[in-house]
PDB file of C-alpha atoms and ligand atoms in Angstrom:
ATOM      1  CA  MET A   1     -15.586  13.136  29.284  1.00 94.00           C
ATOM      2  CA  ILE A   2     -17.117  12.237  32.617  1.00 98.00           C
ATOM      3  CA  LYS A   3     -18.758  14.937  34.648  1.00 98.00           C
ATOM      4  CA  LEU A   4     -19.021  14.508  38.414  1.00 98.00           C
ATOM      5  CA  THR A   5     -21.104  16.838  40.529  1.00 98.00           C
ATOM      6  CA  TRP A   6     -20.770  16.818  44.294  1.00 98.00           C
ATOM      7  CA  HIS A   7     -24.179  17.314  45.919  1.00 98.00           C
ATOM      8  CA  SER A   8     -22.458  17.439  49.370  1.00 98.00           C
ATOM      9  CA  HIS A   9     -21.860  14.634  51.893  1.00 98.00           C
ATOM     10  CA  ALA A  10     -21.370  11.371  49.873  1.00 98.00           C
ATOM     11  CA  CYS A  11     -23.819  12.250  47.093  1.00 98.00           C
ATOM     12  CA  ILE A  12     -22.168  12.298  43.677  1.00 98.00           C
ATOM     13  CA  LEU A  13     -23.922  12.625  40.330  1.00 98.00           C
ATOM     14  CA  VAL A  14     -21.859  10.951  37.611  1.00 98.00           C
ATOM     15  CA  GLU A  15     -22.712  11.887  34.061  1.00 98.00           C
ATOM     16  CA  THR A  16     -21.157   9.661  31.438  1.00 97.00           C
ATOM     17  CA  ALA A  17     -22.043   8.762  27.902  1.00 90.00           C
ATOM     18  CA  GLY A  18     -25.554   7.462  28.073  1.00 85.00           C
ATOM     19  CA  ALA A  19     -26.385   7.614  31.737  1.00 97.00           C
ATOM     20  CA  ARG A  20     -26.760   9.760  34.851  1.00 98.00           C
ATOM     21  CA  ILE A  21     -25.619   7.801  37.911  1.00 98.00           C
ATOM     22  CA  LEU A  22     -26.531   9.193  41.321  1.00 98.00           C
ATOM     23  CA  VAL A  23     -24.594   7.785  44.284  1.00 99.00           C
ATOM     24  CA  ASP A  24     -25.961   8.057  47.898  1.00 99.00           C
ATOM     25  CA  PRO A  25     -28.674  10.643  47.340  1.00 98.00           C
ATOM     26  CA  PHE A  26     -28.994  12.221  50.783  1.00 98.00           C
ATOM     27  CA  LEU A  27     -30.763  15.499  49.848  1.00 98.00           C
ATOM     28  CA  THR A  28     -33.863  15.863  52.021  1.00 98.00           C
ATOM     29  CA  GLY A  29     -32.664  16.968  55.471  1.00 98.00           C
ATOM     30  CA  ASN A  30     -29.164  17.633  54.240  1.00 98.00           C
ATOM     31  CA  PRO A  31     -28.227  21.234  55.177  1.00 98.00           C
ATOM     32  CA  LEU A  32     -25.628  21.512  52.409  1.00 98.00           C
ATOM     33  CA  ALA A  33     -27.630  20.039  49.458  1.00 97.00           C
ATOM     34  CA  THR A  34     -28.121  22.389  46.530  1.00 94.00           C
ATOM     35  CA  VAL A  35     -30.603  20.270  44.654  1.00 97.00           C
ATOM     36  CA  LYS A  36     -33.963  18.867  45.782  1.00 98.00           C
ATOM     37  CA  ALA A  37     -34.864  15.245  45.682  1.00 98.00           C
ATOM     38  CA  GLN A  38     -37.972  16.165  43.672  1.00 98.00           C
ATOM     39  CA  GLU A  39     -35.780  17.779  40.957  1.00 97.00           C
ATOM     40  CA  VAL A  40     -32.693  15.656  40.572  1.00 97.00           C
ATOM     41  CA  GLY A  41     -32.458  13.503  37.455  1.00 96.00           C
ATOM     42  CA  ALA A  42     -31.059   9.976  37.454  1.00 98.00           C
ATOM     43  CA  ASP A  43     -31.010   6.842  35.295  1.00 98.00           C
ATOM     44  CA  TYR A  44     -29.343   4.773  38.045  1.00 98.00           C
ATOM     45  CA  VAL A  45     -29.106   5.233  41.801  1.00 98.00           C
ATOM     46  CA  LEU A  46     -26.261   3.593  43.764  1.00 99.00           C
ATOM     47  CA  VAL A  47     -26.558   2.949  47.478  1.00 99.00           C
ATOM     48  CA  SER A  48     -23.473   2.188  49.507  1.00 99.00           C
ATOM     49  CA  HIS A  49     -25.143   1.288  52.788  1.00 98.00           C
ATOM     50  CA  GLY A  50     -28.406   1.501  54.709  1.00 98.00           C
ATOM     51  CA  HIS A  51     -27.715   4.596  56.874  1.00 98.00           C
ATOM     52  CA  GLY A  52     -30.140   7.514  56.278  1.00 98.00           C
ATOM     53  CA  ASP A  53     -27.417   9.889  55.136  1.00 98.00           C
ATOM     54  CA  HIS A  54     -26.675   7.549  52.211  1.00 98.00           C
ATOM     55  CA  LEU A  55     -29.934   5.663  51.392  1.00 98.00           C
ATOM     56  CA  GLY A  56     -31.422   9.158  51.661  1.00 98.00           C
ATOM     57  CA  ASP A  57     -34.113   9.829  49.028  1.00 98.00           C
ATOM     58  CA  THR A  58     -33.425   6.658  47.017  1.00 98.00           C
ATOM     59  CA  VAL A  59     -36.986   5.367  47.210  1.00 98.00           C
ATOM     60  CA  SER A  60     -38.710   8.598  46.169  1.00 98.00           C
ATOM     61  CA  ILE A  61     -36.184   9.406  43.430  1.00 98.00           C
ATOM     62  CA  ALA A  62     -36.358   5.873  41.976  1.00 98.00           C
ATOM     63  CA  LYS A  63     -40.223   5.926  42.058  1.00 98.00           C
ATOM     64  CA  ARG A  64     -40.352   9.306  40.314  1.00 98.00           C
ATOM     65  CA  THR A  65     -37.668   8.696  37.691  1.00 98.00           C
ATOM     66  CA  GLY A  66     -37.841   4.946  37.204  1.00 98.00           C
ATOM     67  CA  ALA A  67     -34.074   4.746  37.841  1.00 98.00           C
ATOM     68  CA  THR A  68     -32.585   1.379  38.413  1.00 98.00           C
ATOM     69  CA  VAL A  69     -31.013   1.046  41.919  1.00 98.00           C
ATOM     70  CA  ILE A  70     -27.767  -0.800  42.334  1.00 99.00           C
ATOM     71  CA  SER A  71     -26.862  -1.883  45.854  1.00 98.00           C
ATOM     72  CA  ASN A  72     -25.867  -4.914  47.837  1.00 98.00           C
ATOM     73  CA  PHE A  73     -28.322  -7.865  47.840  1.00 98.00           C
ATOM     74  CA  GLU A  74     -29.753  -7.120  51.253  1.00 98.00           C
ATOM     75  CA  ILE A  75     -30.522  -3.476  50.481  1.00 98.00           C
ATOM     76  CA  ALA A  76     -31.729  -4.292  46.922  1.00 98.00           C
ATOM     77  CA  THR A  77     -34.190  -6.819  48.467  1.00 98.00           C
ATOM     78  CA  TRP A  78     -35.346  -4.296  51.064  1.00 98.00           C
ATOM     79  CA  LEU A  79     -35.924  -1.733  48.238  1.00 98.00           C
ATOM     80  CA  GLN A  80     -38.066  -4.226  46.272  1.00 98.00           C
ATOM     81  CA  ASN A  81     -40.136  -4.601  49.478  1.00 97.00           C
ATOM     82  CA  GLN A  82     -40.579  -0.788  49.462  1.00 97.00           C
ATOM     83  CA  GLY A  83     -42.128  -1.100  45.966  1.00 97.00           C
ATOM     84  CA  LEU A  84     -39.225  -0.526  43.698  1.00 98.00           C
ATOM     85  CA  GLU A  85     -39.230  -2.688  40.620  1.00 96.00           C
ATOM     86  CA  ASN A  86     -35.888  -1.781  38.925  1.00 98.00           C
ATOM     87  CA  VAL A  87     -33.168  -2.985  41.241  1.00 98.00           C
ATOM     88  CA  HIS A  88     -29.880  -4.654  40.435  1.00 98.00           C
ATOM     89  CA  PRO A  89     -28.264  -6.519  43.334  1.00 98.00           C
ATOM     90  CA  GLN A  90     -24.469  -6.908  43.341  1.00 98.00           C
ATOM     91  CA  HIS A  91     -22.128  -7.673  46.173  1.00 98.00           C
ATOM     92  CA  ILE A  92     -18.600  -7.066  47.418  1.00 98.00           C
ATOM     93  CA  GLY A  93     -15.895  -8.062  44.940  1.00 98.00           C
ATOM     94  CA  GLY A  94     -18.477  -8.435  42.149  1.00 98.00           C
ATOM     95  CA  GLY A  95     -18.420  -6.250  39.085  1.00 98.00           C
ATOM     96  CA  PHE A  96     -21.048  -6.026  36.363  1.00 98.00           C
ATOM     97  CA  ASP A  97     -21.022  -4.453  32.871  1.00 98.00           C
ATOM     98  CA  HIS A  98     -23.996  -2.144  32.857  1.00 98.00           C
ATOM     99  CA  PRO A  99     -25.061  -0.492  29.604  1.00 96.00           C
ATOM    100  CA  TRP A 100     -23.037   2.614  30.509  1.00 97.00           C
ATOM    101  CA  GLY A 101     -19.977   0.942  32.022  1.00 97.00           C
ATOM    102  CA  ARG A 102     -18.733  -1.336  34.753  1.00 98.00           C
ATOM    103  CA  VAL A 103     -19.129  -0.962  38.481  1.00 98.00           C
ATOM    104  CA  LYS A 104     -17.592  -3.205  41.124  1.00 98.00           C
ATOM    105  CA  LEU A 105     -18.515  -3.198  44.788  1.00 98.00           C
ATOM    106  CA  THR A 106     -15.535  -2.789  47.169  1.00 98.00           C
ATOM    107  CA  ILE A 107     -15.214  -3.414  50.844  1.00 98.00           C
ATOM    108  CA  ALA A 108     -15.896  -0.696  53.396  1.00 98.00           C
ATOM    109  CA  HIS A 109     -15.495  -0.818  57.112  1.00 98.00           C
ATOM    110  CA  HIS A 110     -18.634   0.633  58.518  1.00 98.00           C
ATOM    111  CA  GLY A 111     -22.263  -0.263  59.475  1.00 98.00           C
ATOM    112  CA  SER A 112     -25.340  -0.677  57.263  1.00 98.00           C
ATOM    113  CA  ALA A 113     -28.597  -0.896  59.208  1.00 98.00           C
ATOM    114  CA  LEU A 114     -31.603   0.345  57.283  1.00 98.00           C
ATOM    115  CA  PRO A 115     -33.952   3.071  58.701  1.00 96.00           C
ATOM    116  CA  ASP A 116     -36.492   0.545  59.972  1.00 97.00           C
ATOM    117  CA  GLY A 117     -33.716  -1.481  61.671  1.00 97.00           C
ATOM    118  CA  SER A 118     -33.591  -4.127  58.903  1.00 98.00           C
ATOM    119  CA  TYR A 119     -30.228  -5.729  58.261  1.00 97.00           C
ATOM    120  CA  GLY A 120     -28.537  -3.952  55.349  1.00 98.00           C
ATOM    121  CA  GLY A 121     -25.716  -6.454  54.719  1.00 98.00           C
ATOM    122  CA  ASN A 122     -22.218  -5.172  54.568  1.00 98.00           C
ATOM    123  CA  PRO A 123     -21.513  -1.564  53.464  1.00 98.00           C
ATOM    124  CA  CYS A 124     -19.535  -1.060  50.287  1.00 98.00           C
ATOM    125  CA  GLY A 125     -17.717   1.372  48.126  1.00 99.00           C
ATOM    126  CA  PHE A 126     -17.884   1.588  44.313  1.00 99.00           C
ATOM    127  CA  LEU A 127     -15.174   1.210  41.683  1.00 98.00           C
ATOM    128  CA  PHE A 128     -16.383   2.625  38.355  1.00 98.00           C
ATOM    129  CA  TYR A 129     -14.844   1.721  34.936  1.00 98.00           C
ATOM    130  CA  LEU A 130     -16.095   4.458  32.655  1.00 98.00           C
ATOM    131  CA  GLU A 131     -14.801   5.667  29.257  1.00 97.00           C
ATOM    132  CA  GLY A 132     -11.363   4.145  30.027  1.00 97.00           C
ATOM    133  CA  LYS A 133     -11.188   5.923  33.419  1.00 98.00           C
ATOM    134  CA  LYS A 134     -11.294   4.366  36.885  1.00 98.00           C
ATOM    135  CA  ILE A 135     -13.087   6.179  39.705  1.00 98.00           C
ATOM    136  CA  TYR A 136     -13.091   4.826  43.262  1.00 99.00           C
ATOM    137  CA  HIS A 137     -15.779   6.153  45.532  1.00 99.00           C
ATOM    138  CA  ALA A 138     -14.867   4.815  49.003  1.00 98.00           C
ATOM    139  CA  CYS A 139     -18.227   5.909  50.568  1.00 98.00           C
ATOM    140  CA  ASP A 140     -18.231   5.539  54.403  1.00 98.00           C
ATOM    141  CA  THR A 141     -15.231   3.637  55.637  1.00 99.00           C
ATOM    142  CA  GLY A 142     -12.289   3.596  57.956  1.00 98.00           C
ATOM    143  CA  LEU A 143      -8.806   3.166  56.513  1.00 98.00           C
ATOM    144  CA  PHE A 144      -7.975  -0.351  55.310  1.00 98.00           C
ATOM    145  CA  TYR A 145      -4.752  -1.684  53.867  1.00 98.00           C
ATOM    146  CA  ASP A 146      -6.568  -3.372  50.906  1.00 98.00           C
ATOM    147  CA  MET A 147      -6.925   0.131  49.488  1.00 98.00           C
ATOM    148  CA  LYS A 148      -3.511  -0.753  48.083  1.00 98.00           C
ATOM    149  CA  LEU A 149      -5.141  -3.411  45.986  1.00 98.00           C
ATOM    150  CA  ILE A 150      -7.658  -0.953  44.660  1.00 98.00           C
ATOM    151  CA  GLY A 151      -4.817   1.357  43.862  1.00 98.00           C
ATOM    152  CA  GLU A 152      -3.099  -1.324  41.817  1.00 98.00           C
ATOM    153  CA  GLU A 153      -5.863  -0.952  39.280  1.00 97.00           C
ATOM    154  CA  GLY A 154      -4.640   2.567  38.503  1.00 98.00           C
ATOM    155  CA  ILE A 155      -7.128   5.047  39.901  1.00 98.00           C
ATOM    156  CA  ASP A 156      -7.792   8.313  37.999  1.00 98.00           C
ATOM    157  CA  LEU A 157     -10.022   9.801  40.764  1.00 98.00           C
ATOM    158  CA  ALA A 158     -10.442   8.702  44.376  1.00 99.00           C
ATOM    159  CA  ILE A 159     -13.433  10.077  46.272  1.00 99.00           C
ATOM    160  CA  LEU A 160     -12.616   9.858  49.961  1.00 99.00           C
ATOM    161  CA  PRO A 161     -14.296  10.778  53.195  1.00 99.00           C
ATOM    162  CA  ILE A 162     -12.285  13.184  55.453  1.00 98.00           C
ATOM    163  CA  GLY A 163     -14.886  14.041  58.059  1.00 98.00           C
ATOM    164  CA  ASP A 164     -13.606  11.831  60.952  1.00 98.00           C
ATOM    165  CA  ASN A 165     -15.916  10.611  63.772  1.00 98.00           C
ATOM    166  CA  PHE A 166     -17.979   8.241  61.474  1.00 98.00           C
ATOM    167  CA  THR A 167     -15.307   7.608  58.817  1.00 98.00           C
ATOM    168  CA  MET A 168     -11.677   8.255  58.058  1.00 98.00           C
ATOM    169  CA  GLY A 169     -10.506  11.653  59.145  1.00 98.00           C
ATOM    170  CA  PRO A 170      -7.852  13.834  57.555  1.00 98.00           C
ATOM    171  CA  ASP A 171      -4.822  11.834  58.856  1.00 98.00           C
ATOM    172  CA  ASP A 172      -6.112   8.437  57.753  1.00 99.00           C
ATOM    173  CA  ALA A 173      -7.491   9.900  54.444  1.00 99.00           C
ATOM    174  CA  LEU A 174      -3.910  11.056  53.723  1.00 99.00           C
ATOM    175  CA  ARG A 175      -2.716   7.502  54.391  1.00 98.00           C
ATOM    176  CA  ALA A 176      -5.457   6.229  52.120  1.00 99.00           C
ATOM    177  CA  VAL A 177      -4.144   8.485  49.292  1.00 99.00           C
ATOM    178  CA  ARG A 178      -0.690   7.030  49.833  1.00 98.00           C
ATOM    179  CA  LEU A 179      -2.071   3.451  49.574  1.00 98.00           C
ATOM    180  CA  ILE A 180      -4.274   4.166  46.530  1.00 99.00           C
ATOM    181  CA  GLY A 181      -1.981   6.508  44.605  1.00 98.00           C
ATOM    182  CA  PRO A 182      -4.766   8.170  42.600  1.00 99.00           C
ATOM    183  CA  ARG A 183      -4.097  10.962  40.058  1.00 98.00           C
ATOM    184  CA  LYS A 184      -6.800  13.122  41.632  1.00 98.00           C
ATOM    185  CA  VAL A 185      -8.682  13.151  44.900  1.00 98.00           C
ATOM    186  CA  LEU A 186     -12.038  14.550  45.800  1.00 99.00           C
ATOM    187  CA  PRO A 187     -12.660  14.947  49.622  1.00 99.00           C
ATOM    188  CA  ILE A 188     -16.198  14.299  50.784  1.00 98.00           C
ATOM    189  CA  HIS A 189     -18.291  13.561  53.873  1.00 98.00           C
ATOM    190  CA  TYR A 190     -17.328  16.675  55.841  1.00 98.00           C
ATOM    191  CA  ASN A 191     -18.998  19.893  57.130  1.00 98.00           C
ATOM    192  CA  THR A 192     -22.574  18.398  56.691  1.00 98.00           C
ATOM    193  CA  PHE A 193     -22.801  18.335  60.504  1.00 98.00           C
ATOM    194  CA  ASP A 194     -20.731  19.971  63.279  1.00 98.00           C
ATOM    195  CA  VAL A 195     -19.296  16.644  64.364  1.00 98.00           C
ATOM    196  CA  ILE A 196     -17.650  16.148  60.936  1.00 98.00           C
ATOM    197  CA  ALA A 197     -16.376  19.741  60.470  1.00 98.00           C
ATOM    198  CA  GLN A 198     -13.032  19.828  58.603  1.00 98.00           C
ATOM    199  CA  ASP A 199     -10.946  22.275  56.569  1.00 98.00           C
ATOM    200  CA  PRO A 200     -10.622  20.815  53.073  1.00 98.00           C
ATOM    201  CA  GLN A 201      -8.132  23.440  51.915  1.00 98.00           C
ATOM    202  CA  ALA A 202      -5.772  22.548  54.744  1.00 98.00           C
ATOM    203  CA  TRP A 203      -6.136  18.841  53.812  1.00 98.00           C
ATOM    204  CA  LYS A 204      -5.436  19.666  50.171  1.00 99.00           C
ATOM    205  CA  THR A 205      -2.202  21.412  51.123  1.00 98.00           C
ATOM    206  CA  ARG A 206      -1.078  18.480  53.297  1.00 98.00           C
ATOM    207  CA  VAL A 207      -1.913  15.871  50.615  1.00 98.00           C
ATOM    208  CA  GLU A 208      -0.271  17.743  47.815  1.00 98.00           C
ATOM    209  CA  GLU A 209       2.926  18.338  49.840  1.00 98.00           C
ATOM    210  CA  ASN A 210       3.144  14.600  50.767  1.00 98.00           C
ATOM    211  CA  THR A 211       1.846  12.744  47.737  1.00 98.00           C
ATOM    212  CA  ALA A 212       1.697  13.117  43.905  1.00 98.00           C
ATOM    213  CA  ALA A 213      -2.081  13.424  43.930  1.00 98.00           C
ATOM    214  CA  GLU A 214      -3.948  16.582  42.959  1.00 98.00           C
ATOM    215  CA  VAL A 215      -6.731  17.388  45.480  1.00 99.00           C
ATOM    216  CA  VAL A 216      -9.915  18.955  43.969  1.00 98.00           C
ATOM    217  CA  VAL A 217     -11.984  20.756  46.569  1.00 98.00           C
ATOM    218  CA  LEU A 218     -15.551  21.434  45.399  1.00 98.00           C
ATOM    219  CA  GLU A 219     -18.371  23.469  46.913  1.00 98.00           C
ATOM    220  CA  PRO A 220     -21.682  21.608  47.087  1.00 98.00           C
ATOM    221  CA  GLY A 221     -23.259  21.671  43.612  1.00 98.00           C
ATOM    222  CA  GLN A 222     -19.909  22.160  41.833  1.00 98.00           C
ATOM    223  CA  SER A 223     -18.586  19.768  39.242  1.00 98.00           C
ATOM    224  CA  LEU A 224     -15.280  18.360  37.970  1.00 98.00           C
ATOM    225  CA  GLU A 225     -14.602  16.623  34.641  1.00 98.00           C
ATOM    226  CA  ILE A 226     -12.172  13.869  34.042  1.00 96.00           C
TER     227      ILE A 226
HETATM  228 NI1   NI B   1     -22.883   5.624  57.371  1.00 63.74          NI
HETATM  229 MN1   MN B   2     -22.346   8.677  56.377  1.00 63.74          MN
END
């Protein structure tokens, strides 16, 4: 059993046998976050790109918990320069068998500058292989046709942005569901700010009328199990 808790925006806590994996921990300054950076537990922190609403509290959480940070090579190097010792660089297309399961970095069409203007490499998404389940967290991206390739792996849960403006909006996220063909979908990256306001229940209705996927809408802090 894998438990996923949505801490709003793109922040997901994945609890699997033997590890708590925190993705894109934007908590401080996030008006929807229901947990504080000083309280959240993590054994691993995954960072999809350098923007502040994804890198978020990575440095302080990793320093407090000793969590290992997984990110692309450029961000992993930058984090080492911030004083983090436990970092594991990967890059797009590359998977690695961590003690708790495998994660592969996928492409994402977006930017990735770090808060100080440093080059953050290319942004990524994450494909998890956990307990026989496959979970695709697209992170920040526009629609891309290679989502079909990701779908060929047989996705149990796709975590997709629907906010529009900075990422896919509802229309393209529906097309993404068609390309990926996941069993379940969790919409994210909406309502954090006015510019990405969306109605997730309306999107759920549209997706479930047009695809075979089940859409799970969570409130910030709520969990689902797969
Ligand atoms: Ni971004
Ligand atoms: Mn973002």
